[in-house]
PDB file of C-alpha atoms in Angstrom:
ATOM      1  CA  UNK A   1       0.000   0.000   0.000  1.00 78.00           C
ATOM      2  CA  UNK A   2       1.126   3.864  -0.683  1.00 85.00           C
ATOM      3  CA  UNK A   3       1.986   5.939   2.414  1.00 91.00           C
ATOM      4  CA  UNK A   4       3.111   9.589   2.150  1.00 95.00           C
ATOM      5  CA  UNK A   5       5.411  10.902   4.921  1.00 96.00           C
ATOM      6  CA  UNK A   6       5.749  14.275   5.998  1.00 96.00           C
ATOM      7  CA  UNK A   7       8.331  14.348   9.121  1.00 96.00           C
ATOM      8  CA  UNK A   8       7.931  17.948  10.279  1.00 96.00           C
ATOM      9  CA  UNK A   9       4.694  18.873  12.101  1.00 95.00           C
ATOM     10  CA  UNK A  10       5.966  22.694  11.889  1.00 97.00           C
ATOM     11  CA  UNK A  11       8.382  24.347  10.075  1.00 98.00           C
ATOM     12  CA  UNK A  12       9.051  28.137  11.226  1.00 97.00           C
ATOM     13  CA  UNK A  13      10.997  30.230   9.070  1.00 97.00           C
ATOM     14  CA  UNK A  14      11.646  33.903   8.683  1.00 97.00           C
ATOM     15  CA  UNK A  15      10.376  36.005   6.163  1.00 97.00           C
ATOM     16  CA  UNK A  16      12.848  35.987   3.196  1.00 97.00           C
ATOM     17  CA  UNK A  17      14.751  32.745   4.304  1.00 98.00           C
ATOM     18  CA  UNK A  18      14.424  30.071   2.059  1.00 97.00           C
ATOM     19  CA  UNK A  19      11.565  26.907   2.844  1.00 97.00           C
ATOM     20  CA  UNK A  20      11.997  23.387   2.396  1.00 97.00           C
ATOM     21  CA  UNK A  21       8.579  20.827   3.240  1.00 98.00           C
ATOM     22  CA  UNK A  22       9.908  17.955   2.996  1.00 97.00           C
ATOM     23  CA  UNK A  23       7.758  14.756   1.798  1.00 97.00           C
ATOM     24  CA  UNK A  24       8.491  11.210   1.281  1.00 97.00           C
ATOM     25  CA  UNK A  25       6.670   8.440  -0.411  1.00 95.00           C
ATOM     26  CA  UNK A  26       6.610   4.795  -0.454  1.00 93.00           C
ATOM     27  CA  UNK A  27       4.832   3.091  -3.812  1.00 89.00           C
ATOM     28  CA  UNK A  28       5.473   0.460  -6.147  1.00 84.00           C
ATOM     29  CA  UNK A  29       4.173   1.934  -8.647  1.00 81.00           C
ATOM     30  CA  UNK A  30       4.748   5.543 -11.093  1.00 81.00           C
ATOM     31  CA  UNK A  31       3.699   7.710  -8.411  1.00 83.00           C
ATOM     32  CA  UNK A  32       1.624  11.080  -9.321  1.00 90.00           C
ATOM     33  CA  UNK A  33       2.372  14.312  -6.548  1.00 93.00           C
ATOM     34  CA  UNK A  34       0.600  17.000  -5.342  1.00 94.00           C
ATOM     35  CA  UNK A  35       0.960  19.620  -2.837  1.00 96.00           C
ATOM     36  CA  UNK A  36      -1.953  21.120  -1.119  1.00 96.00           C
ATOM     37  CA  UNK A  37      -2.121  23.879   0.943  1.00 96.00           C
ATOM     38  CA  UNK A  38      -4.899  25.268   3.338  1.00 94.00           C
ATOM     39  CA  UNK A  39      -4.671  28.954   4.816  1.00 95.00           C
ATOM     40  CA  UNK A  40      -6.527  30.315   7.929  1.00 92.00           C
ATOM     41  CA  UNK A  41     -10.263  29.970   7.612  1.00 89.00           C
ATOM     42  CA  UNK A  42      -9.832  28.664   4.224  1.00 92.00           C
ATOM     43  CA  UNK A  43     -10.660  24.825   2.653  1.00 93.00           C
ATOM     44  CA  UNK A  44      -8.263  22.790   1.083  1.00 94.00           C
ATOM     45  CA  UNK A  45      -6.552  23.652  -2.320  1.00 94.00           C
ATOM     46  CA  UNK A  46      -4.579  22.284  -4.840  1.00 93.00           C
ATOM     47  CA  UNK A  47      -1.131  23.800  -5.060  1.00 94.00           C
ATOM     48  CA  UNK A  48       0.553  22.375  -7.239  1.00 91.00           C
ATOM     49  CA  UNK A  49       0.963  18.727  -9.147  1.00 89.00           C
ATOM     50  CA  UNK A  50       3.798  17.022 -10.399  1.00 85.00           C
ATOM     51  CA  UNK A  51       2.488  16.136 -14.112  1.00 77.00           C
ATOM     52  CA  UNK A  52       2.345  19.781 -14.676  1.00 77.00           C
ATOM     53  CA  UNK A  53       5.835  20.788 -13.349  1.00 74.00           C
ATOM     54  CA  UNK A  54       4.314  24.225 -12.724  1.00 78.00           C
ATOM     55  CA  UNK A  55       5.505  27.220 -10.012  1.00 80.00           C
ATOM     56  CA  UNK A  56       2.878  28.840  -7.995  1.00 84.00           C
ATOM     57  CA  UNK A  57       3.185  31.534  -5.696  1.00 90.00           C
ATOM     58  CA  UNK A  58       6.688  31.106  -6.059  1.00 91.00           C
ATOM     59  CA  UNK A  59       6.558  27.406  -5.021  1.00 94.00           C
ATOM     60  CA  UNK A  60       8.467  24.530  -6.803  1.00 93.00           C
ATOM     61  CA  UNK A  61       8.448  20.775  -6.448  1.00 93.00           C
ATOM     62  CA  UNK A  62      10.746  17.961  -7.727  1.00 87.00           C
ATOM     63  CA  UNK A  63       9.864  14.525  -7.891  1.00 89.00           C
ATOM     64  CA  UNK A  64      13.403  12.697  -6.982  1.00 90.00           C
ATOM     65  CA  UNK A  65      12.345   8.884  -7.794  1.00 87.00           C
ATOM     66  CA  UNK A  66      15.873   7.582  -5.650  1.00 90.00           C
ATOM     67  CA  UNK A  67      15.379   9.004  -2.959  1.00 91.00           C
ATOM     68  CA  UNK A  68      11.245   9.051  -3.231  1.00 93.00           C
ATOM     69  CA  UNK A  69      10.921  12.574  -2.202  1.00 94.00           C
ATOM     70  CA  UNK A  70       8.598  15.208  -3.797  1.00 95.00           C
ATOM     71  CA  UNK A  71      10.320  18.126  -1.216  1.00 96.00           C
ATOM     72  CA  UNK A  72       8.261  21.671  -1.439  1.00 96.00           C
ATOM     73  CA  UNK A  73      10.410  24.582  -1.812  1.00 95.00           C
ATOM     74  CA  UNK A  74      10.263  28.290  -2.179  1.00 96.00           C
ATOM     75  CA  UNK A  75      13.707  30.343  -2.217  1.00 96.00           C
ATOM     76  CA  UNK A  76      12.068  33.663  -0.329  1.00 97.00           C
ATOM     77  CA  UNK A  77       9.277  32.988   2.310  1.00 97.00           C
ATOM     78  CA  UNK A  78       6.768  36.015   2.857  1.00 97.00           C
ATOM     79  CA  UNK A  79       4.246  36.184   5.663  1.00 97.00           C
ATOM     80  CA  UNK A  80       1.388  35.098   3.641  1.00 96.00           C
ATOM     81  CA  UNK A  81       2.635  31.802   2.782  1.00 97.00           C
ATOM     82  CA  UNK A  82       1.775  30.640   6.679  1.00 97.00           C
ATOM     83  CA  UNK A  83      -0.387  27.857   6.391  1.00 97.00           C
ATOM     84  CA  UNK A  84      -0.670  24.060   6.691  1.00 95.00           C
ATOM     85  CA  UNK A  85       0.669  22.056   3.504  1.00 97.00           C
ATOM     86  CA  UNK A  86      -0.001  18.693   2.449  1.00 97.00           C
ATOM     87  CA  UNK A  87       1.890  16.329   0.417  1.00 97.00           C
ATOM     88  CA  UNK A  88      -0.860  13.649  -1.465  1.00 96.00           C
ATOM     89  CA  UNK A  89      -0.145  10.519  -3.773  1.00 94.00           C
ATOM     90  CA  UNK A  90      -2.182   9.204  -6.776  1.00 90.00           C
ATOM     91  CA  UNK A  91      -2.112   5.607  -7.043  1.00 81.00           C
ATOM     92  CA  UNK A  92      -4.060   5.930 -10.264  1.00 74.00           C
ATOM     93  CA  UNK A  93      -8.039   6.334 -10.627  1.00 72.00           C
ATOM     94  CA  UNK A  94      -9.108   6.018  -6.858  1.00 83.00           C
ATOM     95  CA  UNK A  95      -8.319   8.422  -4.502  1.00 92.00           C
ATOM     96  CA  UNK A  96      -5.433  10.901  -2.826  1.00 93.00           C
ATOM     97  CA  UNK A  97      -3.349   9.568  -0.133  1.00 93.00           C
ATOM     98  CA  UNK A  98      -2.112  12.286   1.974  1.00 95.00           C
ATOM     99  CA  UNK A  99       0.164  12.866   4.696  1.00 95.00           C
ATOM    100  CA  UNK A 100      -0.279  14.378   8.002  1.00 94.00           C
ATOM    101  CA  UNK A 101       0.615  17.850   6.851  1.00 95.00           C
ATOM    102  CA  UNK A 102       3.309  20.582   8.081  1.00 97.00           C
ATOM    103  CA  UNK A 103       2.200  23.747   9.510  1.00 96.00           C
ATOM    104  CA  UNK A 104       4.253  26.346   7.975  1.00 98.00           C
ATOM    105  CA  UNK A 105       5.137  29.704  10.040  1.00 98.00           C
ATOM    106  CA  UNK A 106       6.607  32.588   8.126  1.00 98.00           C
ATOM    107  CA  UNK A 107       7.276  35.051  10.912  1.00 97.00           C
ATOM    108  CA  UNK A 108       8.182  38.968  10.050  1.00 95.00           C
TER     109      UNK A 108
ATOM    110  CA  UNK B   1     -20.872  28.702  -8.807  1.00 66.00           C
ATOM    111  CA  UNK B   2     -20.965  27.265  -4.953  1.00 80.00           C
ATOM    112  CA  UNK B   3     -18.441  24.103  -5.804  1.00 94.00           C
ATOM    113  CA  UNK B   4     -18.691  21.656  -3.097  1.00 97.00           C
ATOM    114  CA  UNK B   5     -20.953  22.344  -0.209  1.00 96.00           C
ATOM    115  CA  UNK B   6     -20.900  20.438   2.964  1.00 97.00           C
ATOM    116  CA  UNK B   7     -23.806  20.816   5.536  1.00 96.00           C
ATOM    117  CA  UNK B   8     -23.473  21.135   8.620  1.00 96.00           C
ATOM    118  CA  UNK B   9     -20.585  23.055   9.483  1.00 96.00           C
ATOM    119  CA  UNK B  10     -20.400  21.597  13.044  1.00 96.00           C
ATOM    120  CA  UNK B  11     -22.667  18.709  14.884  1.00 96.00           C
ATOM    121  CA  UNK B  12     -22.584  17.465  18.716  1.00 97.00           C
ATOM    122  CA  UNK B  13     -23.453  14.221  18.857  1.00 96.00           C
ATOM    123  CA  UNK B  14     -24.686  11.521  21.867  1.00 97.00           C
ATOM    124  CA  UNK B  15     -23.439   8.118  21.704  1.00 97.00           C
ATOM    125  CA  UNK B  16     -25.356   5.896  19.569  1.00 96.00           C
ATOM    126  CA  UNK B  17     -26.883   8.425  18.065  1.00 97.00           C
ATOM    127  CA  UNK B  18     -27.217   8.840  14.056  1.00 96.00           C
ATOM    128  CA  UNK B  19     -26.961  11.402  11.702  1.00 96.00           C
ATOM    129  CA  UNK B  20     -26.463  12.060   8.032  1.00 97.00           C
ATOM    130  CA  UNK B  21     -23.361  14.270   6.660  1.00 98.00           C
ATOM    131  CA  UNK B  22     -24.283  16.271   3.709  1.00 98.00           C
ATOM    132  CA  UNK B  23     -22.128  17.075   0.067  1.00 98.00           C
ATOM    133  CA  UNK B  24     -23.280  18.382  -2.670  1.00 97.00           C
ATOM    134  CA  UNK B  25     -21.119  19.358  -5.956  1.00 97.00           C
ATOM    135  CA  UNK B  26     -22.525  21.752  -8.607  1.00 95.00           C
ATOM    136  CA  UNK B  27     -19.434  21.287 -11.251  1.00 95.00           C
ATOM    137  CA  UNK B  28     -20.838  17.967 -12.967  1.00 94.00           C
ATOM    138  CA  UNK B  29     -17.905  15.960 -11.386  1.00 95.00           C
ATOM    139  CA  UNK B  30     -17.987  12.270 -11.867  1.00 94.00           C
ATOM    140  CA  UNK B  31     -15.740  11.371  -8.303  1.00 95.00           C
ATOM    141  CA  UNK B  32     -16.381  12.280  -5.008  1.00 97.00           C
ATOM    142  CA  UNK B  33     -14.826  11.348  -1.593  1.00 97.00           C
ATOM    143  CA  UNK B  34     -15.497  11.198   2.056  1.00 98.00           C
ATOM    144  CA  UNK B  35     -12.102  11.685   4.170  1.00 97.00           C
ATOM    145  CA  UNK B  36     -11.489  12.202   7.655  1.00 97.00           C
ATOM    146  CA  UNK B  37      -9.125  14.352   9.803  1.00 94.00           C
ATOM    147  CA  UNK B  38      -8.196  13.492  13.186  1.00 92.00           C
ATOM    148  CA  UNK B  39      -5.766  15.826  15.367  1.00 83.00           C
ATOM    149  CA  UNK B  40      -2.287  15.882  13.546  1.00 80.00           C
ATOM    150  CA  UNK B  41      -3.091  13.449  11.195  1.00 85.00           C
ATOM    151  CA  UNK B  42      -3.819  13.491   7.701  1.00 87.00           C
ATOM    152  CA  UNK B  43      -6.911  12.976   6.029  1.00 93.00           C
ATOM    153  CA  UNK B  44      -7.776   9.276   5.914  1.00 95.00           C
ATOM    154  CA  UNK B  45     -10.109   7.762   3.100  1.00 95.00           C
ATOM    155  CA  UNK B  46     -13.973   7.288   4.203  1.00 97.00           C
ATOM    156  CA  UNK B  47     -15.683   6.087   1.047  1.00 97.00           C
ATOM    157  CA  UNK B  48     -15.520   7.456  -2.762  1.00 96.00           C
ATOM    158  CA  UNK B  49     -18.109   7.080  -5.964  1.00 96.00           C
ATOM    159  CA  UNK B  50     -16.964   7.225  -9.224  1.00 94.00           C
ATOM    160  CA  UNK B  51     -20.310   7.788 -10.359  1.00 94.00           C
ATOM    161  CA  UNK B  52     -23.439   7.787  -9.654  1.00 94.00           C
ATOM    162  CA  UNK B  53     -24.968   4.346  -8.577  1.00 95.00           C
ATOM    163  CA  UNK B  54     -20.878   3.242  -7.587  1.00 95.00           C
ATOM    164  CA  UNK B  55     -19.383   3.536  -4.287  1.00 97.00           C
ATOM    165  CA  UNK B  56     -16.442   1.824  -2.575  1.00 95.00           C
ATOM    166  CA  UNK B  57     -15.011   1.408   0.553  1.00 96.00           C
ATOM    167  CA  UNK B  58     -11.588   3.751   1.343  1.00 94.00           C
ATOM    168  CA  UNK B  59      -9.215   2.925   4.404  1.00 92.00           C
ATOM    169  CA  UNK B  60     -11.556   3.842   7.136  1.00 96.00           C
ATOM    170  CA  UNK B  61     -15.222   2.437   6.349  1.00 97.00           C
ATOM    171  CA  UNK B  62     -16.754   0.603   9.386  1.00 96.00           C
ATOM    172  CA  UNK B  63     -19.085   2.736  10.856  1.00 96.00           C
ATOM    173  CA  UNK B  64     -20.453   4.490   7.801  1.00 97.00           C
ATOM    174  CA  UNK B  65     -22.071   3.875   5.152  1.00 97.00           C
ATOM    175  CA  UNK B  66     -22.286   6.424   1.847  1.00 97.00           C
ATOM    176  CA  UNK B  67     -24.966   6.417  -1.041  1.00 95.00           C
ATOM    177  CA  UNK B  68     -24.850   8.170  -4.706  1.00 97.00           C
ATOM    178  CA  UNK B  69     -28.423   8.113  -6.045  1.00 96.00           C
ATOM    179  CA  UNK B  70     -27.426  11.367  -8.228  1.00 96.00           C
ATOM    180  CA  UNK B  71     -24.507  12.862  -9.610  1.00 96.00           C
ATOM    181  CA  UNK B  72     -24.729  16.256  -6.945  1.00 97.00           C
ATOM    182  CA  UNK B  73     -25.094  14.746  -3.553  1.00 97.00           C
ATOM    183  CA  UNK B  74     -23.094  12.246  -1.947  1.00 98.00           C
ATOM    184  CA  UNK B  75     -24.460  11.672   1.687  1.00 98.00           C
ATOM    185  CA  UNK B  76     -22.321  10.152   4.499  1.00 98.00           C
ATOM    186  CA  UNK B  77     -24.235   8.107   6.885  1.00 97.00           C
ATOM    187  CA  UNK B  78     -23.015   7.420  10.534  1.00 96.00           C
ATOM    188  CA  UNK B  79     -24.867   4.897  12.455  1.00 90.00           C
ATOM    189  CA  UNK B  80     -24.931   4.558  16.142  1.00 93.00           C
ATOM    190  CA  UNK B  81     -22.044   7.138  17.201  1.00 95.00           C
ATOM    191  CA  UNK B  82     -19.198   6.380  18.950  1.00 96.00           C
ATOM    192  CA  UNK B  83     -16.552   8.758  20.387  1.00 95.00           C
ATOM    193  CA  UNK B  84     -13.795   7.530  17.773  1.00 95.00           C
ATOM    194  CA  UNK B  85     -15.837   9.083  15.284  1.00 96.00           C
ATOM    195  CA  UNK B  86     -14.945  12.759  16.323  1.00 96.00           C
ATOM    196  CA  UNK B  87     -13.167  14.286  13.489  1.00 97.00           C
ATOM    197  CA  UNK B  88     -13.051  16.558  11.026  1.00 96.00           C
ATOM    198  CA  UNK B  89     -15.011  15.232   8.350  1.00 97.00           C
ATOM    199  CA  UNK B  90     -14.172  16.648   4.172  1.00 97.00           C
ATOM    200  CA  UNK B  91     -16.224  15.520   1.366  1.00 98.00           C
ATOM    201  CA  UNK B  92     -14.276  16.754  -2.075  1.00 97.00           C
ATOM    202  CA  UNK B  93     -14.969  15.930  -6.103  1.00 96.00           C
ATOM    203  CA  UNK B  94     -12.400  15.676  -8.813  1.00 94.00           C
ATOM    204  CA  UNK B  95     -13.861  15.940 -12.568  1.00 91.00           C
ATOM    205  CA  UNK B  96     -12.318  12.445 -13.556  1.00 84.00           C
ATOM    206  CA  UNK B  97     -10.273  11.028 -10.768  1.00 84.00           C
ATOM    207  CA  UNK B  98      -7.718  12.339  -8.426  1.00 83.00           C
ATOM    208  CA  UNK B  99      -5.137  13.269 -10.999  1.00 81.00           C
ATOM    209  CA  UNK B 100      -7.080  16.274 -12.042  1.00 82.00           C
ATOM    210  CA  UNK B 101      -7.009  17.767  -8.471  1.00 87.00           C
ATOM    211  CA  UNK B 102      -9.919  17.804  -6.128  1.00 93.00           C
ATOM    212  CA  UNK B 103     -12.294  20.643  -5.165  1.00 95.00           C
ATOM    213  CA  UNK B 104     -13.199  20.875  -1.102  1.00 96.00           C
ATOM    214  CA  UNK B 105     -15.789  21.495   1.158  1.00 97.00           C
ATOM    215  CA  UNK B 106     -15.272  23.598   4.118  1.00 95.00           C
ATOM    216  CA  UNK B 107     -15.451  20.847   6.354  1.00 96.00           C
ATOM    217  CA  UNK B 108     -18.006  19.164   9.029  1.00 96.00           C
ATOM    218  CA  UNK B 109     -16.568  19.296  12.687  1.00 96.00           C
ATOM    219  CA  UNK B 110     -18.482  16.595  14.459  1.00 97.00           C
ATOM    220  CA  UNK B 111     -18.289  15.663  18.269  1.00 96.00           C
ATOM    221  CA  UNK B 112     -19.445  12.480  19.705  1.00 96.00           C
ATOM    222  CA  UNK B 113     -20.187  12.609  23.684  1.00 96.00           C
TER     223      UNK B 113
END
């Protein structure tokens, strides 16, 4: 079975340092990643996927198939990227399996 | 356009009691999914329908059960409460399956006492 493992619970950073989420998967398969994010008072929302190797908000992700990692990063942190992140797998035509999520702090 | 609405927002619940989760989806998506949030965990798999009429079980089942009479509405069913079933509870839809990203609800935050 797929598991997705996200080792910090929080990551606190200051604004204009660089961020690093860090995510690990184990599947036997050709994995498809996502990263979704949800801010204060907000639902969940797609972030960004894999397949479409696509930057948003500043936000980049690289599938590394050694070392199973799909690691989140963003070179300059601002304030409003505080939130709580979540790496999710696609084992193909059934559902997301996501991991436990990392709180992200971006203090001034 | 409302997207995915989830009704209600929160519920107390007695023991053994039962209630009905509602999700309804306005975009003409095909999948839809129960999950689950605990504290500090992630969201663990309920149920999901790839259609209407078809449902299947996810990681988490026992204790519900889920319906898909139309495309819209996807109701989660939880019979005879127990306190393990306090959670956050998200229903989301995806046009054609999870690679094509998922649209949420705002979440149902129930409490079983």
């Amino acid at each position: 079975a797929q598991r997705v493992t996200q080792p910090e619970k929080l990551l606190s950073v200051f604004k204009g340092a660089p961020v690093e989420l860090k995510c690990n998967y184990s599947y036997s398969g050709s994995p498809e990643l996502f990263w979704y994010v949800q801010y204060s008072r907000q639902r969940l929302q797609l972030l960004l996927r894999h397949i479409s190797r696509e930057s948003i908000k500043g936000f980049t992700a690289d599938l590394n198939k050694g070392e199973t990692s799909f690691h989140l990063k963003k070179p300059f942190a601002q304030e409003e990227d505080s939130a709580m992140y979540y790496c999710a797998l696609s084992p193909g035509r059934r559902a997301l399996t996501f991991g436990s999520g990392t709180r992200l702090q971006v203090q001034p | 356009n409302a997207g995915v609405t989830q009704t209600p927002k929160f519920r107390i619940l007695k023991i053994g009691q039962s209630m009905t989760l509602q999700c309804a989806q306005d975009m003409n998506h095909n999948y839809m999914y129960w999950y689950r949030q605990d504290p500090g965990m992630g969201l663990k798999l309920i149920y999901y329908s790839v259609g209407a009429g078809i449902t299947d079980k996810g990681e988490v089942p026992n204790g519900y059960n889920v319906s898909r009479s139309t495309t819209e509405d996807f109701p989660l069913r939880l019979e005879l409460a127990a306190p393990s079933q306090t959670s956050v509870y998200f229903c989301a839809s995806s046009l054609s399956g999870p690679d094509y990203g998922y649209t949420f609800g705002s979440g149902t935050r129930l409490t079983v006492v």
